[in-house]
Amino acid sequence: MKRNVLLLFLLFASALGFSQENAPDSLITVLSKSRNDIERADLLNAISDGYKSSDPAKMRDFATKSLDLSRKIKYRSAEGYALLNLGNSNIISGNYAKALEYFSLAQAVFENEIATDKDQKIKAGLAKAYGSIGIVFSEQSNYARALQYHLKAVPLYESLDERARLARVYNNIGIVYKALKNDFHALDYFTKAQKLQEKSGDATVGITTTNIGNIYLAQKNFPKALEYYDKAGKLFQKYPNPRGQGELYNALGDYNQQNKNGLKALENWNLALKAFASIEDKFGTADTYAFLAEYHQSTGNSAQALDFANKSLALAKELEIPEQVVIAEKMLSDIYSKTGNLNAALQHYQLYSVAKDSLNIHENIRKSVQAEMNYEFDKREALRKKESEKRELLFSEQTKRHAMQTFFIVLFVLLLFGIVFLIYNRLQLKKTLTLQRDLAEYEQKALHLQMNPHFVFNCLGSISSFIVQNGSDSAIKYLSKFSKLMRLTLEYSKESLIPIDKEIEGLQNYLELEQLRFNQIFDFSITKSSDIEDDMSLPPLLLQPFVENAIIHGLVPKKESGRIDITFAVSGDNFICTITDDGIGIERSRQMKEGSVSVHKSMALDITKKRLEMIKAFTSRKADVDITERADDNGNIIGTQVILSLPIQYSTSAQPVMAANKK
């Protein structure tokens, strides 16, 4: 279930205060007497925030009025806060796409005005925008982006010394880690949040306390879980909160169900439905439906289980919650299977598989999200600056036009304008070229980030195989070399280019690992031409997939001693890397793969080819690979040769490493 993520929203919805029921009414009275537009815009926002726990429709109505007024009078701070209130009202109603749109607009407003921030109100608004965007991403199971935005909010709140709101961010980060199955970090952040909230008397402390109870429940520490649930219940009596109370009822229902007290669990979940219905919280309702479906399925009441599972699935699809869709589809498949409706069971199991695969794909690409988001941010920032420069240029032109009194002054102004226009165009051209270059670099880094987890996965597979075959003593030596290789990989994981000597060092470590793994079945040599300068560089992990293929598909199937020779040389403006083996050759390897039970598709080679395409686009120079079979004078295949031709590139620093010859 996604019950922990459901506790996110209130933490930022309550950021403006005014949680008392009579606060909106008293502010409306003040609003009716106010004639100052700036004051009215702020009052409308405060009234909107005051309705967050009781009436989302009124919250949205007053926020819209504030947005219209603040835009009319160009009061950017109030505009940003109105957009935040509109986003929060849409979260309550379950419209996450619309909420994300409003939060992104608020982010743009605050980022655009941060330079003019005198009373730190803009910085506080920007922190709320980041945190709110993180909440939306969390509730849509996009945890990589959620963590990115929560961590953006942390330093802003620290600089503002906003301990109460910092506690809420800690809580949200804990929720992300809980969703990622990292209970240790989750409990650490929840505890940090709770300590800050208790010191400041924060009304949201009950939510954090419930989250801590959920951690202990997941660990089957039932006494500790109940201790924190009881404490949370008392806190909600002190600080009423329908959403938090509903989530506590859900957690208590789960607790009682696990402790074989089904009737008490059913009572808890029915109370949760009432709490969520009071604030039109579809997200919490979807989770409760799933609990009820699971309960009725366990008691053999298939009709009730089917009804609640379908309701949970419908809300999960409406709210675009992929994890909840996976849970509901699997539950429906199980229910239909038990009732003998095998066609429906198969249909929902297939839908479950599709939804689950979608979650796995999301996990595979989350490493590249940060580069993508950085590019989008830079792109938006460039557009904002461009609009600002245009406004300044128009204002300057108008001022000069009014100042013209004579023909010579007009001529001078026109000439000056022409020069400014020429410089402006040159700057814009330079900026465009820079953005295009940055785009290519980010795309190249994204491919590199895809390469890193694949490389680590293969290395871990090698370790597993080695330990099984050789035992613990040899494994210690193997792990020592593996740790050294991982340090090198992590050291350069963020670099676009690394010195050739460092690439040689990494290849040498990798080849030594593979020698240990395959019982010295092959020898190798690495040779660097004296023409290569110390600061010549190449992208990291570019050669490793070809070396791995030479070992796995060339030398290992040979069943006898083999050899790999790697050379680095310079030819004109190109850097030439040659990998030669005396294995079984390409054609025979392909035949063996076709005869294999499972055929492995080389993701690493596909990524490497895309990286070569990006290098070619990035440098506008030759970057390709040529893979051929080697044959003797009689036409017998004696191995494979891979030749990479790369443009010569340089890094800022390089340390020489001796070329390696290893047996």
XYZ file of C-alpha atoms in Angstrom:
663
model
C 0.000 0.000 0.000
C 1.029 3.605 -0.450
C -0.173 4.798 2.971
C 3.113 6.558 3.876
C 3.140 8.685 0.759
C -0.388 9.778 1.511
C 0.832 11.747 4.533
C 2.799 14.181 2.390
C 0.366 16.900 1.377
C -0.606 18.488 4.678
C 2.979 19.243 5.500
C 3.111 21.968 2.886
C -0.586 22.804 2.741
C -0.317 24.154 6.254
C 2.755 26.240 5.512
C 0.901 29.533 5.649
C -0.838 28.932 9.002
C -4.453 30.019 9.659
C -5.607 26.520 10.550
C -8.320 27.723 12.943
C -11.844 27.377 11.645
C -12.740 30.979 12.425
C -9.633 32.429 10.768
C -11.114 32.672 7.229
C -14.277 34.379 8.527
C -12.332 37.019 10.460
C -10.064 37.633 7.461
C -13.087 38.006 5.161
C -14.317 40.791 7.453
C -10.955 42.554 7.161
C -11.026 42.040 3.381
C -14.426 43.737 3.046
C -13.009 46.906 4.624
C -9.712 46.984 2.728
C -9.247 49.303 -0.280
C -5.542 48.656 -0.841
C -5.006 46.190 -3.707
C -1.701 44.863 -2.350
C -3.285 44.203 1.032
C -6.334 42.613 -0.621
C -4.166 40.236 -2.668
C -2.368 39.064 0.490
C -5.665 38.709 2.399
C -7.204 36.628 -0.398
C -4.216 34.277 -0.232
C -4.466 34.024 3.561
C -8.207 33.248 3.348
C -7.538 30.645 0.663
C -4.936 28.949 2.860
C -7.347 29.032 5.805
C -9.811 26.789 3.926
C -7.242 24.096 3.113
C -8.462 21.665 5.777
C -12.192 22.272 5.403
C -13.272 23.407 1.916
C -11.035 22.845 -1.153
C -13.571 24.562 -3.423
C -13.465 27.806 -1.403
C -9.696 27.530 -1.186
C -9.536 27.397 -4.995
C -12.041 30.263 -5.380
C -10.141 32.734 -3.159
C -6.788 31.713 -4.669
C -8.146 32.434 -8.163
C -9.309 35.886 -7.053
C -5.880 36.611 -5.565
C -4.174 35.417 -8.747
C -6.309 37.692 -10.952
C -5.745 40.724 -8.720
C -1.989 40.182 -8.242
C -1.457 39.797 -11.987
C -3.501 42.923 -12.636
C -1.370 45.025 -10.267
C 1.833 43.077 -11.120
C 2.329 41.968 -7.517
C 4.583 38.985 -8.234
C 4.967 37.722 -4.670
C 1.200 37.387 -4.179
C 0.919 35.817 -7.644
C 3.360 33.080 -6.622
C 1.519 32.331 -3.377
C -1.833 32.260 -5.189
C -0.402 29.667 -7.586
C 0.797 27.621 -4.590
C -2.715 27.696 -3.075
C -4.257 26.634 -6.387
C -1.793 23.749 -6.583
C -2.589 22.651 -3.032
C -6.343 22.767 -3.653
C -5.880 20.514 -6.682
C -3.815 18.040 -4.638
C -6.700 17.778 -2.150
C -9.075 17.078 -5.057
C -6.690 14.497 -6.537
C -5.895 16.474 -9.708
C -2.109 16.001 -9.648
C -1.441 17.045 -13.240
C -3.128 20.418 -12.642
C -1.397 20.770 -9.259
C 2.018 20.211 -10.856
C 1.196 22.840 -13.495
C 0.393 25.467 -10.829
C 3.439 24.592 -8.707
C 5.726 24.869 -11.751
C 4.268 28.298 -12.552
C 4.854 29.361 -8.934
C 8.437 28.100 -9.153
C 9.020 30.197 -12.288
C 7.572 33.315 -10.606
C 9.753 32.971 -7.492
C 12.912 32.100 -9.419
C 12.359 35.136 -11.634
C 11.960 37.441 -8.611
C 14.582 35.960 -6.268
C 17.092 38.728 -7.087
C 14.645 41.367 -5.765
C 13.880 39.464 -2.532
C 14.317 41.895 0.373
C 12.258 40.329 3.174
C 12.973 36.679 2.123
C 9.309 36.158 1.275
C 10.304 35.121 -2.254
C 12.855 32.600 -0.954
C 10.215 31.112 1.359
C 7.792 30.846 -1.557
C 10.427 29.165 -3.729
C 11.131 26.626 -0.976
C 7.387 25.847 -0.778
C 7.212 25.464 -4.559
C 10.104 22.982 -4.554
C 8.595 21.025 -1.668
C 5.126 20.982 -3.242
C 6.489 19.718 -6.573
C 8.300 17.003 -4.617
C 4.995 16.014 -3.017
C 3.242 15.639 -6.380
C 6.073 13.502 -7.748
C 5.985 11.328 -4.604
C 2.247 10.722 -4.874
C 2.757 9.712 -8.519
C 5.570 7.299 -7.484
C 8.219 9.353 -9.302
C 10.617 9.149 -6.364
C 13.798 10.277 -8.148
C 12.258 13.650 -9.029
C 10.550 13.878 -5.636
C 13.857 13.506 -3.799
C 15.501 16.021 -6.145
C 12.961 18.747 -5.312
C 12.807 17.994 -1.580
C 16.589 18.320 -1.376
C 16.338 21.661 -3.218
C 13.985 22.914 -0.500
C 16.243 21.882 2.422
C 19.031 24.531 2.048
C 16.444 27.282 1.502
C 14.635 26.460 4.741
C 17.959 26.098 6.558
C 19.025 29.590 5.433
C 15.631 30.944 6.562
C 15.923 29.084 9.900
C 12.406 27.731 9.249
C 12.634 24.733 11.571
C 8.964 23.795 11.425
C 8.934 23.649 7.627
C 12.357 21.995 7.566
C 10.820 19.262 9.705
C 8.113 18.784 7.073
C 10.723 18.409 4.364
C 12.566 15.841 6.488
C 9.281 13.958 6.852
C 8.745 13.989 3.085
C 12.301 12.785 2.417
C 11.687 9.989 4.912
C 8.555 9.021 2.984
C 10.508 8.828 -0.276
C 13.107 6.558 1.327
C 10.306 4.408 2.784
C 8.808 4.011 -0.676
C 12.259 2.991 -1.961
C 12.395 0.238 0.742
C 15.182 2.019 2.635
C 13.720 1.839 6.147
C 16.981 2.842 7.854
C 17.201 6.248 6.142
C 13.428 6.690 6.347
C 13.406 6.247 10.133
C 16.390 8.601 10.449
C 14.583 11.430 8.616
C 11.271 10.787 10.407
C 13.056 11.012 13.764
C 14.758 14.280 12.749
C 11.387 15.689 11.720
C 9.650 14.589 14.915
C 12.291 16.186 17.167
C 12.000 19.533 15.373
C 8.190 19.385 15.424
C 8.005 18.584 19.136
C 10.314 21.511 19.956
C 8.280 23.978 17.896
C 4.823 22.618 18.793
C 4.126 21.883 15.123
C 0.564 20.674 14.489
C 1.813 18.144 11.909
C 3.781 16.108 14.472
C 0.976 13.531 14.504
C 1.637 12.759 10.839
C 5.334 12.145 11.425
C 4.546 10.021 14.477
C 2.221 7.871 12.352
C 4.986 7.442 9.780
C 7.395 6.197 12.459
C 4.755 3.709 13.562
C 4.446 2.527 9.959
C 8.192 1.815 9.846
C 7.972 -0.368 12.946
C 4.878 -2.113 11.578
C 6.751 -2.961 8.375
C 9.518 -4.444 10.562
C 6.916 -6.519 12.487
C 7.802 -4.677 15.701
C 4.183 -4.588 16.837
C 4.660 -3.150 20.375
C 6.670 -0.208 19.018
C 4.203 0.353 16.177
C 1.230 0.459 18.572
C 3.136 2.791 20.903
C 3.585 5.363 18.135
C 0.040 4.902 16.781
C -1.408 5.603 20.259
C 0.808 8.669 20.539
C -0.326 9.862 17.091
C -3.982 9.430 18.058
C -3.532 11.714 21.067
C -1.748 14.288 18.899
C -4.619 14.311 16.374
C -7.048 14.949 19.238
C -4.922 17.965 20.140
C -4.376 19.051 16.505
C -7.424 17.884 14.451
C -6.494 16.819 10.928
C -8.921 14.741 8.794
C -6.301 13.539 6.327
C -3.772 12.581 8.999
C -6.527 10.949 11.094
C -7.676 8.942 8.066
C -4.165 7.672 7.436
C -3.820 6.714 11.107
C -7.050 4.693 10.850
C -5.640 2.958 7.760
C -2.446 2.111 9.647
C -4.390 0.837 12.689
C -6.515 -1.299 10.392
C -3.394 -2.847 8.907
C -1.968 -3.362 12.405
C -5.130 -5.129 13.640
C -5.373 -7.244 10.493
C -1.800 -8.459 10.965
C -2.611 -9.267 14.601
C -5.663 -11.378 13.614
C -8.232 -8.827 14.852
C -10.273 -8.519 11.655
C -13.383 -6.885 13.115
C -11.332 -4.131 14.731
C -9.458 -3.631 11.446
C -12.759 -3.312 9.559
C -13.930 -0.700 12.061
C -10.704 1.296 11.565
C -11.009 1.294 7.769
C -14.634 2.423 7.845
C -13.568 5.348 10.050
C -10.806 6.113 7.532
C -13.364 6.318 4.702
C -15.424 8.838 6.686
C -12.356 10.969 7.417
C -11.268 11.032 3.759
C -14.801 11.733 2.532
C -14.980 14.831 4.758
C -12.202 16.490 2.712
C -12.855 14.750 -0.646
C -9.503 12.947 -0.444
C -9.599 10.422 -3.303
C -6.003 9.374 -2.773
C -6.552 8.167 0.788
C -9.879 6.599 -0.211
C -8.165 4.522 -2.929
C -5.758 3.114 -0.364
C -8.556 2.274 2.091
C -10.512 0.487 -0.654
C -7.448 -1.678 -1.275
C -7.219 -2.570 2.422
C -10.932 -3.485 2.483
C -10.604 -5.603 -0.660
C -7.702 -7.497 0.883
C -9.654 -8.019 4.115
C -12.801 -9.366 2.414
C -10.687 -11.606 0.203
C -9.073 -13.120 3.314
C -12.523 -13.798 4.828
C -13.811 -15.457 1.643
C -16.266 -12.670 0.780
C -15.312 -12.512 -2.909
C -18.181 -10.227 -3.948
C -17.201 -7.516 -1.456
C -13.512 -7.990 -2.228
C -14.188 -7.600 -5.950
C -16.253 -4.447 -5.392
C -13.590 -2.701 -3.292
C -10.732 -3.810 -5.560
C -12.503 -2.333 -8.602
C -13.139 0.918 -6.710
C -9.475 1.118 -5.712
C -8.362 0.469 -9.302
C -10.716 3.131 -10.704
C -9.380 5.795 -8.325
C -5.763 4.718 -8.899
C -6.199 5.168 -12.657
C -7.986 8.498 -12.205
C -5.218 9.791 -9.932
C -2.437 8.213 -12.047
C -0.895 6.234 -9.162
C 1.098 3.415 -10.834
C 1.943 1.485 -7.642
C -1.716 1.392 -6.595
C -2.685 0.181 -10.099
C -0.207 -2.717 -9.732
C -1.676 -3.675 -6.325
C -5.304 -3.478 -7.521
C -4.721 -5.443 -10.749
C -2.913 -8.232 -8.861
C -5.698 -8.370 -6.280
C -8.391 -8.598 -8.971
C -6.478 -11.403 -10.688
C -6.265 -13.357 -7.411
C -9.966 -12.832 -6.609
C -11.149 -13.963 -10.062
C -8.812 -16.954 -9.884
C -10.313 -18.091 -6.563
C -13.875 -17.670 -7.884
C -13.084 -19.765 -10.971
C -13.309 -16.942 -13.523
C -10.009 -17.828 -15.186
C -10.458 -15.570 -18.231
C -10.909 -12.483 -16.058
C -8.062 -13.635 -13.805
C -5.725 -13.949 -16.794
C -6.814 -10.576 -18.196
C -6.083 -8.752 -14.924
C -2.826 -10.639 -14.436
C -1.680 -9.440 -17.854
C -2.650 -5.870 -16.918
C -0.774 -6.340 -13.636
C 2.339 -7.459 -15.534
C 2.182 -4.450 -17.852
C 1.812 -2.043 -14.922
C 4.645 -3.719 -13.020
C 6.951 -3.565 -16.060
C 6.165 0.127 -16.355
C 7.370 0.654 -12.776
C 10.586 -1.253 -13.541
C 11.230 0.869 -16.622
C 10.761 3.994 -14.503
C 13.388 2.709 -12.063
C 15.876 2.101 -14.899
C 15.640 5.658 -16.212
C 15.572 7.508 -12.889
C 19.377 7.904 -12.946
C 19.118 10.043 -16.076
C 16.283 12.230 -14.761
C 18.543 14.743 -13.017
C 20.401 15.659 -16.226
C 17.097 15.990 -18.079
C 15.589 18.232 -15.389
C 18.718 20.392 -15.239
C 18.517 20.937 -18.973
C 14.845 21.926 -18.773
C 15.627 24.341 -15.946
C 18.504 25.948 -17.903
C 16.295 26.193 -20.967
C 13.534 27.940 -18.987
C 16.076 30.268 -17.376
C 17.493 31.213 -20.784
C 14.013 32.039 -22.087
C 13.311 34.170 -19.020
C 16.530 36.135 -19.495
C 15.777 36.574 -23.169
C 12.356 38.061 -22.380
C 13.915 40.350 -19.782
C 16.513 41.584 -22.263
C 13.803 42.260 -24.840
C 11.834 44.350 -22.344
C 14.927 46.328 -21.419
C 15.763 46.887 -25.084
C 12.267 48.196 -25.849
C 12.383 50.543 -22.875
C 15.797 51.860 -23.938
C 14.600 52.421 -27.487
C 11.530 54.345 -26.307
C 13.628 56.563 -24.030
C 16.058 57.399 -26.828
C 13.247 58.120 -29.276
C 11.761 60.742 -26.916
C 15.209 62.314 -26.504
C 15.715 62.913 -30.229
C 15.656 66.636 -31.084
C 17.741 66.993 -34.199
C 18.572 65.008 -37.276
C 22.116 64.355 -36.047
C 20.874 63.086 -32.692
C 18.420 60.796 -34.495
C 21.235 59.501 -36.693
C 23.442 58.911 -33.640
C 20.678 57.038 -31.825
C 19.992 54.862 -34.871
C 23.673 54.085 -35.202
C 23.897 53.236 -31.514
C 20.812 51.067 -31.803
C 22.374 49.252 -34.767
C 25.521 48.514 -32.783
C 23.523 47.312 -29.781
C 21.365 45.173 -32.052
C 24.447 43.639 -33.675
C 25.984 42.842 -30.279
C 22.665 41.470 -29.060
C 22.381 39.161 -32.079
C 25.946 37.943 -31.591
C 25.272 37.260 -27.919
C 22.054 35.435 -28.758
C 23.858 33.354 -31.396
C 26.581 32.513 -28.897
C 23.957 31.625 -26.289
C 22.097 29.391 -28.767
C 25.310 27.587 -29.708
C 26.151 27.154 -26.023
C 22.715 25.691 -25.286
C 23.030 23.280 -28.217
C 26.446 22.203 -26.964
C 25.083 21.760 -23.424
C 22.197 19.682 -24.777
C 24.598 17.334 -26.549
C 26.729 17.062 -23.413
C 23.717 16.299 -21.205
C 22.519 13.632 -23.618
C 26.011 12.109 -23.618
C 26.063 12.173 -19.798
C 22.629 10.540 -19.713
C 23.987 7.634 -21.800
C 27.013 7.436 -19.488
C 24.718 7.320 -16.447
C 22.864 4.435 -18.083
C 26.225 2.703 -18.607
C 27.325 2.921 -14.943
C 24.532 0.766 -13.398
C 24.868 -1.756 -16.244
C 28.617 -2.054 -15.590
C 28.091 -2.461 -11.833
C 25.371 -5.073 -12.476
C 27.733 -7.131 -14.645
C 30.530 -6.828 -12.055
C 28.205 -7.996 -9.276
C 27.198 -10.925 -11.455
C 30.867 -11.764 -11.896
C 31.430 -11.624 -8.104
C 28.492 -13.962 -7.489
C 29.791 -16.430 -10.065
C 33.357 -16.213 -8.695
C 32.332 -16.832 -5.078
C 30.281 -19.885 -6.077
C 33.184 -21.326 -8.076
C 36.196 -20.429 -5.893
C 35.107 -20.030 -2.263
C 35.559 -17.267 0.282
C 39.384 -16.989 0.432
C 39.776 -16.239 -3.238
C 36.679 -14.077 -3.091
C 38.379 -11.713 -0.607
C 41.125 -11.017 -3.113
C 38.540 -10.637 -5.858
C 36.458 -8.188 -3.782
C 39.569 -6.128 -2.989
C 40.233 -5.638 -6.683
C 36.545 -5.013 -7.305
C 36.474 -2.235 -4.661
C 39.460 -0.566 -6.313
C 37.704 -0.724 -9.667
C 34.517 0.715 -8.159
C 36.478 3.612 -6.618
C 37.858 4.447 -10.043
C 34.395 4.175 -11.597
C 32.767 6.399 -8.945
C 35.646 8.901 -9.109
C 34.973 9.572 -12.766
C 31.219 8.825 -12.897
C 30.383 12.539 -13.214
C 33.139 13.347 -15.708
C 32.568 13.614 -19.447
C 36.240 12.841 -20.133
C 38.979 11.043 -18.201
C 42.740 10.818 -18.903
C 43.778 7.852 -21.034
C 46.055 6.620 -18.236
C 43.055 6.387 -15.908
C 41.111 4.408 -18.523
C 44.111 2.076 -18.825
C 44.190 1.662 -15.041
C 40.494 0.814 -14.997
C 40.857 -1.693 -17.877
C 43.838 -3.311 -16.163
C 41.837 -3.782 -12.937
C 38.865 -5.154 -14.868
C 41.012 -7.625 -16.843
C 42.728 -8.807 -13.656
C 39.313 -9.437 -12.117
C 38.235 -11.471 -15.141
C 41.507 -13.431 -15.014
C 40.708 -14.395 -11.425
C 37.138 -15.229 -12.337
C 38.077 -17.528 -15.250
C 41.157 -19.127 -13.615
C 43.797 -17.349 -15.729
C 42.276 -18.678 -18.964
C 43.731 -15.736 -20.860
C 46.671 -13.298 -20.882
C 46.475 -9.640 -21.783
C 48.588 -6.641 -22.666
C 47.827 -2.910 -22.747
C 50.139 -0.729 -24.827
C 50.153 3.063 -25.154
C 51.967 4.821 -27.999
C 54.616 7.374 -27.037
C 52.810 9.862 -29.313
C 49.941 10.071 -26.820
C 50.142 13.127 -24.571
C 49.395 12.896 -20.834
C 46.323 15.155 -21.031
C 44.675 13.330 -23.931
C 41.327 11.947 -22.763
C 38.330 9.846 -23.760
C 34.850 9.201 -22.328
C 34.851 6.770 -19.343
C 33.722 3.135 -19.701
C 33.784 3.398 -23.518
C 36.085 0.407 -24.112
C 34.923 -1.906 -21.310
C 31.899 -3.409 -23.168
C 34.129 -4.461 -26.103
C 36.696 -5.995 -23.737
C 33.908 -7.804 -21.883
C 32.522 -9.201 -25.160
C 35.985 -10.368 -26.204
C 36.307 -12.353 -22.955
C 32.770 -13.721 -22.589
C 31.972 -14.443 -26.248
C 35.465 -14.936 -27.666
C 37.929 -16.432 -25.181
C 35.764 -18.319 -22.667
C 34.016 -20.520 -25.303
C 37.473 -21.348 -26.736
C 38.101 -23.757 -23.815
C 41.870 -23.104 -23.934
C 44.355 -20.361 -23.166
C 43.767 -17.106 -25.054
C 45.010 -13.561 -25.273
C 43.708 -9.993 -25.510
C 45.878 -7.127 -26.750
C 44.771 -3.511 -26.294
C 46.669 -0.674 -27.968
C 46.260 3.095 -27.863
C 47.725 5.157 -30.697
C 47.371 8.470 -32.554
C 46.687 8.731 -36.279
C 46.461 12.299 -37.571
C 43.630 14.040 -35.704
C 42.186 10.751 -34.489
C 42.774 8.662 -31.408
C 42.827 4.912 -32.292
C 41.961 2.199 -29.759
C 42.454 -1.402 -30.939
C 41.214 -4.503 -29.082
C 42.467 -7.806 -30.517
C 41.654 -11.312 -29.258
C 42.407 -14.837 -30.484
C 38.969 -16.180 -29.584
C 36.411 -18.130 -31.596
C 35.346 -15.215 -33.816
C 32.110 -13.368 -34.484
C 30.265 -15.916 -36.630
C 30.883 -18.891 -34.381
C 29.931 -16.845 -31.321
C 26.680 -15.839 -33.025
C 25.914 -19.489 -33.835
C 26.512 -20.484 -30.223
C 24.174 -17.716 -29.042
C 21.420 -18.874 -31.405
C 21.743 -22.377 -30.024
C 21.552 -21.130 -26.455
C 18.381 -21.457 -24.373
C 18.360 -17.737 -23.523
C 19.824 -15.133 -25.809
C 21.252 -12.084 -24.050
C 20.968 -8.765 -25.825
C 24.022 -6.557 -25.204
C 22.577 -3.364 -23.757
C 26.106 -2.062 -23.128
C 27.065 -2.249 -26.814
C 23.861 -0.438 -27.825
C 24.558 2.326 -25.306
C 28.188 2.554 -26.451
C 27.124 2.963 -30.078
C 24.750 5.760 -29.043
C 27.588 7.375 -27.100
C 29.761 7.285 -30.221
C 26.953 8.977 -32.161
C 26.761 11.685 -29.478
C 30.556 12.187 -29.557
C 30.361 12.585 -33.317
C 27.533 15.134 -33.013
C 29.226 16.910 -30.100
C 32.646 17.321 -31.759
C 31.582 17.305 -35.448
C 34.418 14.836 -36.034
C 34.803 11.150 -36.780
C 33.781 8.742 -34.001
C 33.025 5.175 -35.051
C 33.820 1.512 -34.400
C 34.868 -1.259 -36.799
C 34.489 -4.910 -35.690
C 36.022 -7.596 -37.937
C 37.040 -11.240 -37.780
C 40.740 -12.128 -38.076
C 41.798 -14.965 -40.358
C 45.121 -16.667 -41.158
C 46.544 -17.288 -44.651
C 44.373 -20.381 -45.038
C 41.175 -18.496 -44.213
C 40.797 -20.017 -40.742
C 39.264 -17.689 -38.139
C 41.830 -16.784 -35.472
C 39.949 -14.143 -33.476
C 38.283 -10.736 -33.573
C 39.561 -7.173 -33.869
C 37.726 -4.034 -32.687
C 39.022 -0.628 -33.813
C 37.590 2.537 -32.269
C 38.391 5.811 -33.993
C 37.766 8.830 -31.752
C 38.454 12.560 -32.009
C 41.392 13.701 -29.907
C 40.148 15.474 -26.780
C 41.963 16.884 -23.762
C 41.221 17.010 -20.031
C 42.381 19.661 -17.569
C 44.517 17.273 -15.533
C 46.223 13.943 -16.079
C 48.604 11.739 -14.121
C 50.762 9.207 -15.982
C 50.209 5.490 -15.422
C 52.570 2.823 -16.799
C 51.268 0.648 -19.627
C 50.352 -2.854 -18.402
C 51.403 -6.333 -19.494
C 49.718 -9.022 -17.420
C 49.825 -12.795 -17.481
